[in-house]
Amino acid sequence: MNDITNTPRTTPRASATFDEYTLSEIRRAAATGIYDIRGAGAKRKVPHFDDLLFLGASISRYPLEGYREKCSTEVLLGTRFAKKPIALKIPITIAGMSFGSLSANAKEALGRGASAMGTSTTTGDGGMTNEERGHSTQLVYQYLPSRYGMNPDDLKRCDAIEVVVGQGAKPGGGGMLLGQKITERVAKMRTLPVGIDQRSACRHPDWTGPDDLEIKIEELREITDWEKPIYVKVGAARPYYDTALAVKSGADVVVVDGMQGGTAATQEVFIENVGIPTLAAVRQAVKALQDLGMHRKVQLIVSGGIRNGADVAKALALGADAVAIGTAALVALGDNDPHYAAEYEALGTKAGAYDDWHEGRDPAGITTQDPALMARLDPVAAGRRLANYLAVLTLECQTIARACGKSHVHNLEPEDLVALTIEAAAMANVPLAGTDWIPGRGGNF
Amino acid sequence: MNLSLRSSSVLDGTTHVDLATSTVRELNGALHALKPDTNETLWKIANPRGLHAIAAGLDLPVSVEIDGPVGYYCGGMNKQARIIIEGTAGVGVAENMMSGLVHVKGDASQAAGATGNGGLLIIDGNASARCGISMKGIDIVVKGSVGHLSAFMGQAGTLTVLGDAGEALGDSLYEAKLFVRGTVAGLGADCVEKEMRDEHKALLASKLEAAGILGEVDISEFRRYGSSRTLYHFHVDNVSSY
Ligand SMILES: Cc1cc2nc3c(=O)[nH]c(=O)nc-3n(C[C@H](O)[C@H](O)[C@H](O)COP(=O)(O)O)c2cc1C
């Protein structure tokens, strides 16, 4: 008889396919019978700006002095048709995030931080609040499929209009806001019963396709007397064609949001499996603009996973005019801060991983409508943190641009970049580091 | 007379604009520039020829009478104005209206009154698909029939149809109230027929009165449809509807 206790045993081995997360999700699904809903963007690792490097100056290129020589950062958006284009001091904007998904204090803080740095904020799927209008010197008003809170007065008091076709976290999906966050004020702004689980429409109610979109944009211009820039925002799915069609429809600015882009609440399966990475989308969007002779005439804003000045510089080098940030801005305000570690644990998660934003129990007072939690976020101090963070992004981007010898961040170009991986080289259409090989060159993009 | 218009004339207090010689931009620009105390309160528009966004974004109690067919989004986001269309209307007539009146004397295309927050939209003929889609408080009275998916996701307001309704009426309905006199080809998810009590008859009567047809139709011939509110909360038992 074998002595079991003395037989050597192999180390318990978890499956790579059925990993811990997968197993927990199967159990959760089996217990509830309904898909997992959460906030934030794709959490899986995808090719990203980290996979690119700048070459910097050398004998054949000379750099600019870090603290002396000018490296400009201003951006003009909406120069194509709008009588009053938007002038930003930095190439970083705050992406659309709804009042409802965010607290009024968080919206105010976003406005304060962005305004301090001379950039714009954006409303979201829930209408415009007086707080955010009041605290944002430049406010972009989203025109979404749901049209929650849409009205001509706000259309006239905004600085630009963003027609939202899709979002990177969920191209082809509508918004969600669960009952816990549909408070009286949120419900009233959206004309909905208090406390219901709200699902926004995924298609616009009164236009389908690029020919209709062109007429819709014409109507919005007529209502606002052709003053305001009109952006079209798409989730990164077919960025070459979507960008081309947005231009054809008369957009002043195209916003392309990659799959890492955050969301307030969406099905996990949607976030992780639909859409393409930001890195893969930028070059296609730029190519569309170039093929139409519209690069820099119609401006391109890129978003989805922008975290630092290097990401900003890389997006600009690939041809974007500006970037937009969502998640990073929330983190700057205080989202997922270790300060609230114990409370995150009490919610069954941990600081840094908390994404049940739809439940409205955010200890940091940002993704909530609970007055007590919301009161924890001081909009002045949080706005200050956001302004600091935006300043750092800008300085970092300038640092890289100067190292590459550029007197304006828009002078960064694909020739300044190489890729660390074959995937990134193919997606960004830049050579693999140390080679002159661009995989896929000769293809259509 | 407004100088920004190339061809307009004022006769007997009425401003005449001919869209064969003036542009929609000139017309809308002139209408938007009116001051609250204007005495140019009646505008007659000739040759609209299916042009888009005619009289969009108005915000004064003026009357605009359009002699012929209009294209997309006529009277879009209207506030206060009274807009009469002597012809057919393209997609999204009176879309997102806030207040005032838009009256289509002919048929209307898809998404008539879409997302409207207030005011009254009267359509003498038929309305196509998605009439009153995502309506948020507007009152719509259609004297003919409406197409499929009408009042889809309707949040508030009333849709009154003297004729028939197409497939999937009131799909994913919130709190909009629907009254149909004729047949309904099919109800959408979460839309059910509801009892027509006195308060609903009174509500319907007030809408018919606003549309100037109270007494011309028999209120007892209408049926009321509304939300069963079962999809208001995500629930495992509703999975087939998601
Ligand atoms: C809390 C939250 C709410 C959002 N709400 C909206 C919205 O209402 N409309 C919209 O177009 N995008 C919305 N987004 C997406 C952002 O506009 C943006 O595309 C995205 O956050 C960019 O990616 P990033 O989060 O990685 O920076 C939301 C994102 C977050 C995190």
XYZ file of C-alpha atoms and ligand atoms in Angstrom:
718
model
C 0.000 0.000 0.000
C 1.312 3.447 -0.923
C 1.935 5.914 1.797
C 0.038 8.893 0.469
C 1.585 11.341 2.856
C 5.062 10.534 1.603
C 4.258 10.660 -2.141
C 5.587 13.838 -3.699
C 2.751 15.982 -4.999
C 2.665 18.608 -7.674
C 1.937 22.187 -6.760
C -1.781 23.032 -7.093
C -2.079 24.580 -10.514
C -4.752 27.114 -11.456
C -5.930 27.071 -15.045
C -4.833 29.886 -17.319
C -8.126 29.534 -19.125
C -10.303 29.143 -16.054
C -8.466 31.674 -13.962
C -9.635 32.994 -10.611
C -11.571 35.876 -12.102
C -13.304 33.638 -14.646
C -14.343 31.167 -11.987
C -15.732 33.919 -9.787
C -17.716 35.303 -12.706
C -19.204 31.889 -13.492
C -20.304 31.589 -9.870
C -21.702 35.118 -9.846
C -23.631 34.471 -13.072
C -24.939 31.161 -11.758
C -26.164 32.830 -8.586
C -27.856 35.845 -10.161
C -28.890 34.995 -13.733
C -27.963 38.463 -14.969
C -24.859 39.890 -16.606
C -22.242 41.786 -14.665
C -22.510 45.550 -14.878
C -19.648 47.813 -13.878
C -17.927 51.113 -14.542
C -14.425 51.966 -15.901
C -12.925 50.729 -19.166
C -11.427 47.499 -20.497
C -9.161 45.995 -17.848
C -7.469 43.401 -20.027
C -4.024 44.302 -21.352
C -4.140 45.523 -24.923
C -1.463 47.107 -27.138
C -1.228 50.693 -25.952
C 0.902 53.822 -26.012
C 3.310 52.095 -23.592
C 4.384 50.042 -26.577
C 5.728 53.127 -28.349
C 8.922 55.100 -27.676
C 10.123 58.484 -28.833
C 13.471 58.653 -30.580
C 14.461 62.066 -29.245
C 17.123 64.256 -30.769
C 20.485 63.071 -32.048
C 23.131 64.332 -34.474
C 20.626 64.795 -37.266
C 17.899 66.376 -35.089
C 18.463 69.037 -32.476
C 16.422 69.499 -29.331
C 15.029 72.596 -27.631
C 16.180 73.798 -24.221
C 13.900 72.392 -21.561
C 13.094 75.551 -19.580
C 13.924 78.330 -21.981
C 12.777 77.672 -25.472
C 9.118 77.916 -26.179
C 7.060 74.818 -26.811
C 3.476 75.889 -27.417
C 0.485 73.810 -26.481
C -2.586 75.752 -27.570
C -5.249 74.157 -29.758
C -8.031 75.655 -31.836
C -11.049 73.381 -32.281
C -13.852 73.967 -34.759
C -12.105 76.017 -37.410
C -13.972 74.367 -40.271
C -17.462 75.873 -40.023
C -18.028 77.389 -36.586
C -18.075 81.163 -36.246
C -16.695 80.790 -32.720
C -14.068 78.030 -32.553
C -12.882 76.876 -29.134
C -9.394 77.974 -28.092
C -7.756 75.698 -25.534
C -4.484 76.459 -23.786
C -3.550 72.790 -23.499
C -4.248 69.814 -25.782
C -6.044 67.900 -23.028
C -9.806 68.141 -22.525
C -12.164 66.596 -19.992
C -14.371 63.935 -21.599
C -18.137 63.796 -21.274
C -19.309 62.266 -18.016
C -22.891 62.701 -16.988
C -24.296 64.397 -13.972
C -26.058 61.393 -12.561
C -23.156 59.050 -13.037
C -21.064 61.689 -11.240
C -22.040 63.816 -8.259
C -22.696 67.531 -8.642
C -19.532 68.181 -6.614
C -17.470 66.046 -8.963
C -18.864 67.919 -11.986
C -18.063 71.217 -10.323
C -14.529 70.054 -9.524
C -13.990 69.010 -13.144
C -15.109 72.467 -14.245
C -12.854 74.218 -11.773
C -9.779 72.168 -12.631
C -10.239 72.390 -16.386
C -11.007 76.110 -16.332
C -7.926 76.829 -14.241
C -5.840 75.235 -16.975
C -7.687 76.855 -19.870
C -9.346 73.770 -21.200
C -12.891 72.482 -21.670
C -15.194 70.090 -19.881
C -18.085 68.150 -21.362
C -21.598 67.376 -20.123
C -22.902 63.818 -20.493
C -25.927 61.595 -20.782
C -28.107 63.545 -18.383
C -28.147 67.173 -19.401
C -26.344 70.304 -18.253
C -26.305 71.475 -14.639
C -25.926 75.086 -13.587
C -22.984 74.069 -11.405
C -20.978 72.750 -14.329
C -21.962 75.606 -16.646
C -21.013 78.075 -13.945
C -17.636 76.532 -13.213
C -16.567 75.665 -16.763
C -15.304 78.529 -18.885
C -15.617 76.283 -21.946
C -18.329 73.664 -21.880
C -19.112 71.102 -24.558
C -22.768 69.992 -24.556
C -23.375 66.389 -25.547
C -26.177 65.498 -27.944
C -26.877 61.853 -27.191
C -29.351 59.202 -28.371
C -31.353 59.511 -25.143
C -31.579 63.321 -25.431
C -32.002 63.419 -21.651
C -32.267 67.039 -20.597
C -31.684 68.282 -24.149
C -33.107 71.749 -24.687
C -32.432 74.764 -26.900
C -31.512 77.078 -24.016
C -28.588 74.910 -22.964
C -27.701 74.453 -26.619
C -27.391 78.211 -26.847
C -25.361 78.616 -23.649
C -22.793 75.917 -24.420
C -19.528 76.567 -26.242
C -19.570 73.509 -28.501
C -21.882 70.613 -29.285
C -20.798 66.976 -29.299
C -23.019 64.548 -31.196
C -22.347 61.247 -29.468
C -22.649 58.263 -31.778
C -20.733 55.898 -29.552
C -18.275 55.387 -26.757
C -15.114 53.256 -26.778
C -16.223 51.218 -23.784
C -19.365 50.180 -25.673
C -19.545 50.981 -29.365
C -23.124 50.115 -30.257
C -24.431 50.260 -26.709
C -26.587 52.734 -24.835
C -26.002 54.125 -21.383
C -27.176 52.686 -18.116
C -27.907 54.310 -14.819
C -29.212 52.104 -12.088
C -31.925 52.972 -9.635
C -29.662 53.831 -6.727
C -28.454 56.857 -8.658
C -31.787 58.008 -10.098
C -32.472 60.462 -7.312
C -35.181 63.085 -7.562
C -32.898 65.659 -9.158
C -31.391 63.207 -11.645
C -34.829 61.815 -12.499
C -36.271 65.268 -13.068
C -33.461 66.273 -15.410
C -34.043 63.103 -17.439
C -37.867 63.072 -17.211
C -37.814 59.599 -15.649
C -39.483 58.017 -12.635
C -37.295 58.127 -9.495
C -35.405 54.928 -8.679
C -35.809 52.960 -11.906
C -32.953 51.142 -13.659
C -32.536 53.389 -16.651
C -31.314 52.183 -20.022
C -30.512 54.872 -22.569
C -31.200 54.379 -26.235
C -28.253 53.120 -28.297
C -29.388 54.775 -31.560
C -30.378 58.342 -32.176
C -34.163 58.608 -32.418
C -34.397 60.846 -35.463
C -31.494 60.051 -37.746
C -29.845 56.932 -39.150
C -26.690 56.866 -41.223
C -24.366 59.556 -42.582
C -26.852 61.222 -44.918
C -29.246 61.873 -42.061
C -26.413 62.901 -39.747
C -25.457 65.616 -42.204
C -28.986 67.030 -42.029
C -29.029 66.698 -38.238
C -25.801 68.676 -37.969
C -27.254 71.292 -40.304
C -30.270 71.601 -37.991
C -28.063 72.025 -34.902
C -26.095 74.699 -36.741
C -29.285 76.460 -37.769
C -30.607 76.449 -34.206
C -27.336 77.912 -32.923
C -26.796 80.254 -35.897
C -23.618 78.470 -37.058
C -21.685 79.789 -34.067
C -20.626 76.666 -32.242
C -18.197 73.938 -33.192
C -19.906 70.596 -33.700
C -18.000 67.480 -32.669
C -18.950 63.924 -33.571
C -17.848 61.292 -31.062
C -17.495 57.648 -32.053
C -16.378 54.552 -30.210
C -13.371 52.997 -31.923
C -14.873 50.320 -34.129
C -14.202 51.266 -37.767
C -12.340 54.536 -37.178
C -11.242 55.016 -40.783
C -14.783 54.938 -42.117
C -16.417 56.571 -39.105
C -14.001 59.483 -39.278
C -14.526 59.846 -43.022
C -18.303 59.750 -42.601
C -18.207 62.264 -39.748
C -16.223 64.626 -41.977
C -18.633 64.034 -44.822
C -21.516 64.817 -42.462
C -20.049 68.212 -41.695
C -18.327 67.710 -38.335
C -15.852 70.347 -37.182
C -14.158 67.935 -34.805
C -14.072 64.127 -34.614
C -13.655 62.404 -31.256
C -12.440 58.803 -31.358
C -12.661 56.859 -28.097
C -10.770 53.553 -27.813
C -11.854 50.410 -25.972
C -9.937 51.293 -22.801
C -12.171 54.339 -22.455
C -14.143 54.483 -19.248
C -17.888 54.214 -18.787
C -20.164 54.888 -15.853
C -21.987 51.568 -16.155
C -21.944 48.944 -18.900
C -22.029 45.176 -19.177
C -18.573 43.730 -18.461
C -18.827 41.510 -21.554
C -19.362 44.622 -23.677
C -16.483 46.605 -22.166
C -13.970 43.817 -22.637
C -15.002 42.427 -26.026
C -16.342 45.157 -28.290
C -14.260 47.836 -29.982
C -10.569 48.223 -30.704
C -7.704 49.683 -28.648
C -7.010 53.394 -28.767
C -3.586 52.768 -30.302
C -5.149 50.917 -33.230
C -7.712 53.645 -33.806
C -5.588 56.783 -33.961
C -3.700 56.104 -37.169
C -6.814 54.971 -38.990
C -8.659 58.128 -38.002
C -5.700 60.291 -39.031
C -5.395 58.419 -42.322
C -9.036 59.139 -43.094
C -8.483 62.844 -42.464
C -5.328 62.837 -44.590
C -6.999 60.968 -47.443
C -9.723 63.604 -47.465
C -7.241 66.462 -47.258
C -8.825 67.435 -43.932
C -6.070 66.686 -41.429
C -5.778 69.731 -39.100
C -8.815 71.286 -40.818
C -11.169 68.945 -39.020
C -9.598 68.418 -35.620
C -9.187 64.989 -34.047
C -9.574 64.325 -30.324
C -8.462 60.919 -29.091
C -9.453 59.301 -25.804
C -9.366 55.969 -24.022
C -6.672 55.184 -21.474
C -4.728 58.459 -21.505
C -2.760 58.575 -18.228
C 0.360 60.708 -18.554
C 2.125 63.251 -20.713
C 3.796 60.522 -22.743
C 0.379 59.169 -23.757
C -0.643 62.693 -24.739
C 2.540 63.219 -26.759
C 2.169 59.865 -28.512
C -1.447 60.528 -29.479
C -0.429 63.922 -30.864
C 2.580 62.459 -32.679
C 0.293 59.970 -34.392
C -1.759 62.914 -35.655
C -4.368 63.823 -33.035
C -4.973 67.499 -32.260
C -5.931 66.908 -28.635
C -6.849 64.163 -26.199
C -9.708 63.750 -23.737
C -9.485 62.143 -20.316
C -12.169 60.585 -18.155
C -10.874 57.956 -15.740
C -7.590 59.754 -15.056
C -9.465 62.958 -14.242
C -11.627 61.070 -11.739
C -8.519 59.575 -10.131
C -7.036 63.060 -9.855
C -10.200 64.172 -8.063
C -9.777 61.305 -5.605
C -11.423 58.233 -7.124
C -10.091 54.894 -5.815
C -7.823 56.704 -3.355
C -6.017 54.465 -0.804
C -7.187 56.962 1.808
C -10.514 55.087 1.742
C -8.905 51.606 1.668
C -10.975 50.264 4.539
C -14.217 51.395 2.967
C -13.367 49.890 -0.386
C -12.692 46.621 1.402
C -16.043 46.824 3.125
C -17.558 47.027 -0.369
C -15.827 43.763 -1.277
C -13.113 45.366 -3.370
C -9.982 47.407 -2.859
C -8.681 50.872 -3.593
C -7.543 50.877 -7.198
C -9.941 48.143 -8.305
C -13.282 49.662 -7.307
C -15.483 49.793 -10.394
C -19.037 49.298 -9.149
C -19.680 52.933 -9.923
C -23.258 52.160 -10.913
C -24.115 51.270 -7.314
C -23.621 54.836 -6.199
C -21.722 53.961 -2.997
C -18.390 55.551 -3.931
C -16.521 56.328 -0.677
C -14.715 59.159 -2.479
C -18.021 60.927 -3.229
C -17.461 61.018 -7.000
C -19.602 58.347 -8.677
C -22.513 58.775 -6.299
C -25.667 60.757 -5.682
C -25.678 60.060 -1.943
C -25.557 63.482 -0.237
C -23.402 62.245 2.656
C -20.823 60.595 0.410
C -20.903 63.482 -2.040
C -20.158 65.943 0.762
C -16.795 64.222 1.211
C -15.567 65.674 -2.066
C -14.502 69.285 -1.684
C -14.920 70.683 -5.206
C -12.337 73.413 -4.662
C -9.591 71.120 -3.403
C -10.458 68.412 -5.950
C -10.485 70.997 -8.739
C -7.040 72.112 -7.601
C -5.775 68.519 -7.797
C -7.156 68.166 -11.303
C -5.499 71.431 -12.362
C -2.171 70.197 -10.937
C -2.524 66.920 -12.756
C -3.352 68.647 -16.050
C -0.310 70.871 -15.550
C 1.890 67.799 -15.127
C 0.465 66.140 -18.245
C 1.208 69.302 -20.174
C 4.761 69.668 -18.823
C 5.496 66.035 -19.569
C 4.171 66.357 -23.091
C 6.280 69.498 -23.621
C 9.346 67.749 -22.205
C 9.048 65.074 -24.846
C 8.244 67.535 -27.611
C 11.321 69.646 -26.778
C 13.483 66.531 -26.699
C 12.264 65.870 -30.210
C 13.055 69.467 -31.196
C 9.453 70.685 -31.543
C 8.383 74.249 -30.805
C 4.703 73.213 -30.728
C 3.364 69.917 -29.466
C 1.506 69.574 -32.768
C 4.839 69.318 -34.561
C 5.377 65.878 -33.071
C 5.047 63.366 -35.885
C 5.021 59.622 -36.504
C 8.679 59.836 -37.554
C 9.505 60.608 -33.913
C 8.169 57.212 -32.847
C 9.189 53.573 -32.852
C 7.378 50.554 -31.455
C 8.475 47.985 -28.901
C 6.291 45.208 -30.228
C 5.320 43.988 -33.655
C 1.649 44.459 -32.766
C 2.124 48.077 -31.789
C 4.275 48.716 -34.853
C 1.535 47.379 -37.110
C -1.257 49.253 -35.326
C 0.517 52.587 -35.054
C 2.165 52.239 -38.444
C 5.622 53.080 -37.072
C 8.790 50.934 -37.326
C 9.703 48.285 -34.815
C 12.504 49.769 -32.664
C 15.928 49.150 -34.152
C 14.529 48.257 -37.568
C 12.948 50.046 -40.480
C 10.201 47.450 -40.536
C 6.594 48.502 -40.327
C 4.540 45.335 -40.281
C 1.513 45.550 -42.500
C 2.846 48.437 -44.557
C 1.375 48.133 -47.993
C -2.013 47.285 -46.549
C -4.837 49.733 -46.973
C -4.179 51.576 -43.744
C -38.433 94.353 -42.864
C -35.393 92.326 -41.974
C -32.365 93.436 -43.946
C -30.559 90.097 -43.759
C -33.234 88.579 -45.965
C -32.670 88.968 -49.659
C -36.292 88.678 -50.599
C -38.883 89.484 -48.031
C -41.686 91.952 -47.985
C -44.077 93.190 -45.363
C -47.697 93.514 -46.430
C -50.528 94.193 -43.991
C -48.251 93.348 -41.043
C -47.285 90.015 -42.588
C -43.678 89.217 -43.492
C -43.439 87.224 -46.715
C -40.343 85.158 -47.403
C -39.769 83.242 -50.606
C -37.396 80.317 -50.158
C -36.904 80.180 -53.913
C -34.801 83.315 -53.546
C -33.868 83.444 -49.853
C -31.977 80.702 -48.011
C -33.130 78.808 -44.942
C -30.176 80.357 -43.128
C -31.401 83.831 -43.941
C -34.918 82.962 -42.835
C -33.861 81.318 -39.567
C -31.340 84.066 -38.878
C -34.076 86.677 -39.295
C -36.503 84.756 -37.084
C -33.867 84.266 -34.370
C -33.012 87.974 -34.470
C -36.576 89.088 -33.680
C -36.950 91.000 -30.429
C -39.662 90.058 -27.923
C -41.582 93.253 -28.741
C -41.489 92.688 -32.501
C -44.553 93.529 -34.517
C -43.453 91.080 -37.223
C -45.551 88.340 -35.667
C -46.886 86.655 -38.793
C -44.511 85.129 -41.327
C -45.626 83.499 -44.554
C -43.080 81.269 -46.231
C -43.382 80.366 -49.909
C -41.582 77.652 -51.852
C -40.258 75.567 -48.949
C -39.548 72.762 -51.462
C -38.692 70.131 -48.850
C -35.799 72.161 -47.449
C -34.441 71.097 -44.059
C -34.522 72.800 -40.653
C -37.024 75.465 -41.656
C -38.047 77.528 -38.619
C -35.825 75.487 -36.293
C -34.855 76.910 -32.913
C -37.523 79.616 -32.636
C -38.129 81.169 -29.230
C -40.875 83.785 -29.606
C -44.675 83.632 -29.860
C -44.734 84.345 -33.597
C -46.703 82.535 -36.301
C -44.917 80.951 -39.231
C -47.104 79.630 -42.037
C -45.279 77.506 -44.568
C -46.954 77.016 -47.903
C -45.818 73.603 -49.084
C -43.786 70.535 -48.117
C -40.896 70.772 -45.669
C -37.855 68.511 -45.251
C -36.251 67.198 -42.061
C -36.554 68.816 -38.629
C -38.975 71.607 -39.445
C -39.755 73.459 -36.216
C -36.979 71.555 -34.423
C -36.639 72.500 -30.721
C -39.464 74.988 -31.090
C -40.320 77.208 -28.133
C -43.461 79.340 -28.118
C -43.895 79.709 -31.883
C -46.941 78.557 -33.854
C -45.765 76.815 -37.018
C -48.263 75.696 -39.649
C -47.136 73.485 -42.509
C -49.491 73.458 -45.498
C -48.043 70.252 -46.867
C -46.107 67.174 -45.844
C -43.258 67.132 -43.341
C -40.001 65.172 -43.488
C -38.232 63.266 -40.723
C -38.309 64.631 -37.176
C -40.831 67.426 -37.557
C -40.982 69.379 -34.259
C -38.230 67.201 -32.818
C -37.447 68.093 -29.205
C -40.149 70.772 -29.164
C -40.372 72.607 -25.822
C -43.604 74.576 -26.208
C -45.825 76.166 -28.845
C -47.585 74.481 -31.732
C -46.540 72.683 -34.889
C -49.405 71.721 -37.174
C -48.747 69.554 -40.244
C -51.653 69.728 -42.660
C -50.411 66.733 -44.643
C -48.569 63.515 -43.728
C -45.430 63.383 -41.605
C -42.391 61.162 -42.054
C -40.558 59.176 -39.375
C -39.819 60.312 -35.837
C -42.403 63.088 -35.805
C -42.247 64.878 -32.473
C -39.226 62.819 -31.390
C -37.999 63.572 -27.850
C -40.400 66.524 -27.553
C -40.594 68.055 -24.090
C -43.733 70.118 -24.478
C -46.064 71.915 -26.839
C -48.561 70.409 -29.238
C -47.888 68.628 -32.537
C -50.912 68.053 -34.748
C -50.642 65.910 -37.848
C -53.741 65.943 -40.057
C -52.589 63.019 -42.174
C -50.593 59.922 -41.216
C -47.315 59.786 -39.345
C -44.698 57.201 -40.247
C -42.576 54.984 -37.989
C -41.334 56.086 -34.563
C -43.820 58.879 -34.118
C -43.195 60.293 -30.640
C -40.032 58.261 -30.083
C -38.453 59.096 -26.691
C -41.153 61.730 -26.109
C -40.609 63.663 -22.895
C -43.786 65.642 -22.331
C -45.031 66.722 -25.769
C -48.651 66.167 -26.796
C -49.040 64.636 -30.250
C -52.366 64.257 -32.036
C -52.331 62.285 -35.291
C -55.596 62.319 -37.211
C -54.533 59.446 -39.455
C -52.429 56.410 -38.485
C -48.913 55.968 -37.068
C -46.206 53.513 -38.142
C -44.232 50.948 -36.184
C -42.366 51.649 -32.948
C -44.332 54.762 -32.228
C -43.750 56.181 -28.734
C -40.709 53.899 -28.414
C -39.204 54.592 -24.963
C -41.822 57.320 -24.503
C -41.097 58.988 -21.181
C -43.892 61.516 -20.737
C -46.642 63.306 -22.668
C -49.504 61.950 -24.741
C -49.812 60.381 -28.174
C -53.348 60.354 -29.559
C -54.005 58.460 -32.776
C -57.384 58.664 -34.495
C -56.456 55.930 -36.970
C -54.394 52.768 -36.444
C -50.992 52.065 -34.905
C -48.281 49.842 -36.410
C -46.181 47.110 -34.829
C -44.476 47.440 -31.441
C -46.451 50.416 -30.207
C -44.949 51.859 -27.036
C -41.977 49.503 -26.899
C -39.962 49.968 -23.669
C -42.437 52.623 -22.636
C -41.912 54.749 -19.557
C -44.710 57.123 -18.504
C -46.069 58.467 -21.808
C -49.809 57.911 -22.268
C -51.059 56.504 -25.567
C -54.614 56.701 -26.942
C -55.518 54.859 -30.140
C -58.950 54.792 -31.758
C -58.281 52.199 -34.455
C -56.442 48.900 -34.406
C -52.987 48.300 -32.987
C -50.890 45.877 -35.033
C -48.914 44.903 -31.945
C -47.704 46.179 -28.608
C -43.990 46.503 -27.852
C -42.215 45.117 -24.796
C -43.683 46.435 -21.539
C -46.605 48.199 -23.250
C -50.082 47.058 -22.193
C -53.651 48.133 -22.694
C -54.970 49.915 -19.634
C -58.367 50.749 -18.327
C -59.847 54.005 -19.641
C -61.120 55.677 -16.503
C -62.816 59.064 -16.272
C -59.566 60.895 -15.588
C -58.116 59.433 -18.798
C -61.210 60.367 -20.774
C -60.863 63.901 -19.451
C -57.178 63.977 -20.371
C -57.949 62.733 -23.888
C -60.764 65.256 -24.227
C -58.387 68.065 -23.315
C -55.930 66.979 -26.008
C -58.678 66.676 -28.616
C -59.888 70.102 -27.615
C -56.402 71.553 -27.977
C -56.274 70.012 -31.448
C -59.650 71.588 -32.234
C -61.493 68.315 -32.799
C -63.379 67.803 -29.547
C -66.878 66.664 -30.436
C -65.807 65.403 -33.848
C -64.738 62.017 -32.523
C -66.266 59.700 -29.959
C -63.976 59.404 -26.939
C -65.438 56.018 -26.044
C -63.927 54.580 -29.224
C -60.363 55.067 -27.915
C -58.285 52.573 -25.995
C -55.524 53.551 -23.632
C -52.048 52.001 -23.587
C -49.300 52.512 -21.051
C -46.308 50.940 -19.393
C -46.690 47.776 -17.333
C -43.480 48.962 -15.612
C -42.085 45.437 -15.430
C -38.857 46.489 -17.159
C -38.226 49.324 -14.737
C -35.756 47.159 -12.835
C -33.201 44.680 -14.097
C -34.499 41.316 -13.083
C -33.609 37.781 -14.017
C -37.218 37.056 -14.982
C -37.170 39.775 -17.646
C -34.068 38.511 -19.418
C -35.948 37.656 -22.595
C -36.926 41.324 -22.927
C -33.423 42.758 -22.542
C -18.078 57.952 -15.049
C -18.054 58.068 -16.540
C -19.170 58.556 -17.187
C -19.186 58.695 -18.579
N -20.290 59.220 -19.192
C -20.254 59.447 -20.531
C -21.320 60.105 -21.165
O -22.306 60.486 -20.538
N -21.230 60.330 -22.497
C -20.127 59.940 -23.214
O -20.067 60.177 -24.413
N -19.105 59.309 -22.631
C -19.137 59.068 -21.309
N -18.050 58.491 -20.716
C -16.858 58.187 -21.528
C -15.903 59.361 -21.547
O -16.486 60.456 -22.202
C -14.606 59.037 -22.296
O -14.923 58.586 -23.589
C -13.736 58.022 -21.598
O -13.822 58.146 -20.217
C -12.301 58.197 -22.046
O -11.482 57.174 -21.594
P -10.661 57.219 -20.211
O -11.682 57.053 -19.137
O -9.746 56.058 -20.295
O -9.958 58.532 -20.128
C -18.039 58.323 -19.326
C -16.906 57.833 -18.657
C -16.903 57.712 -17.300
C -15.654 57.199 -16.632
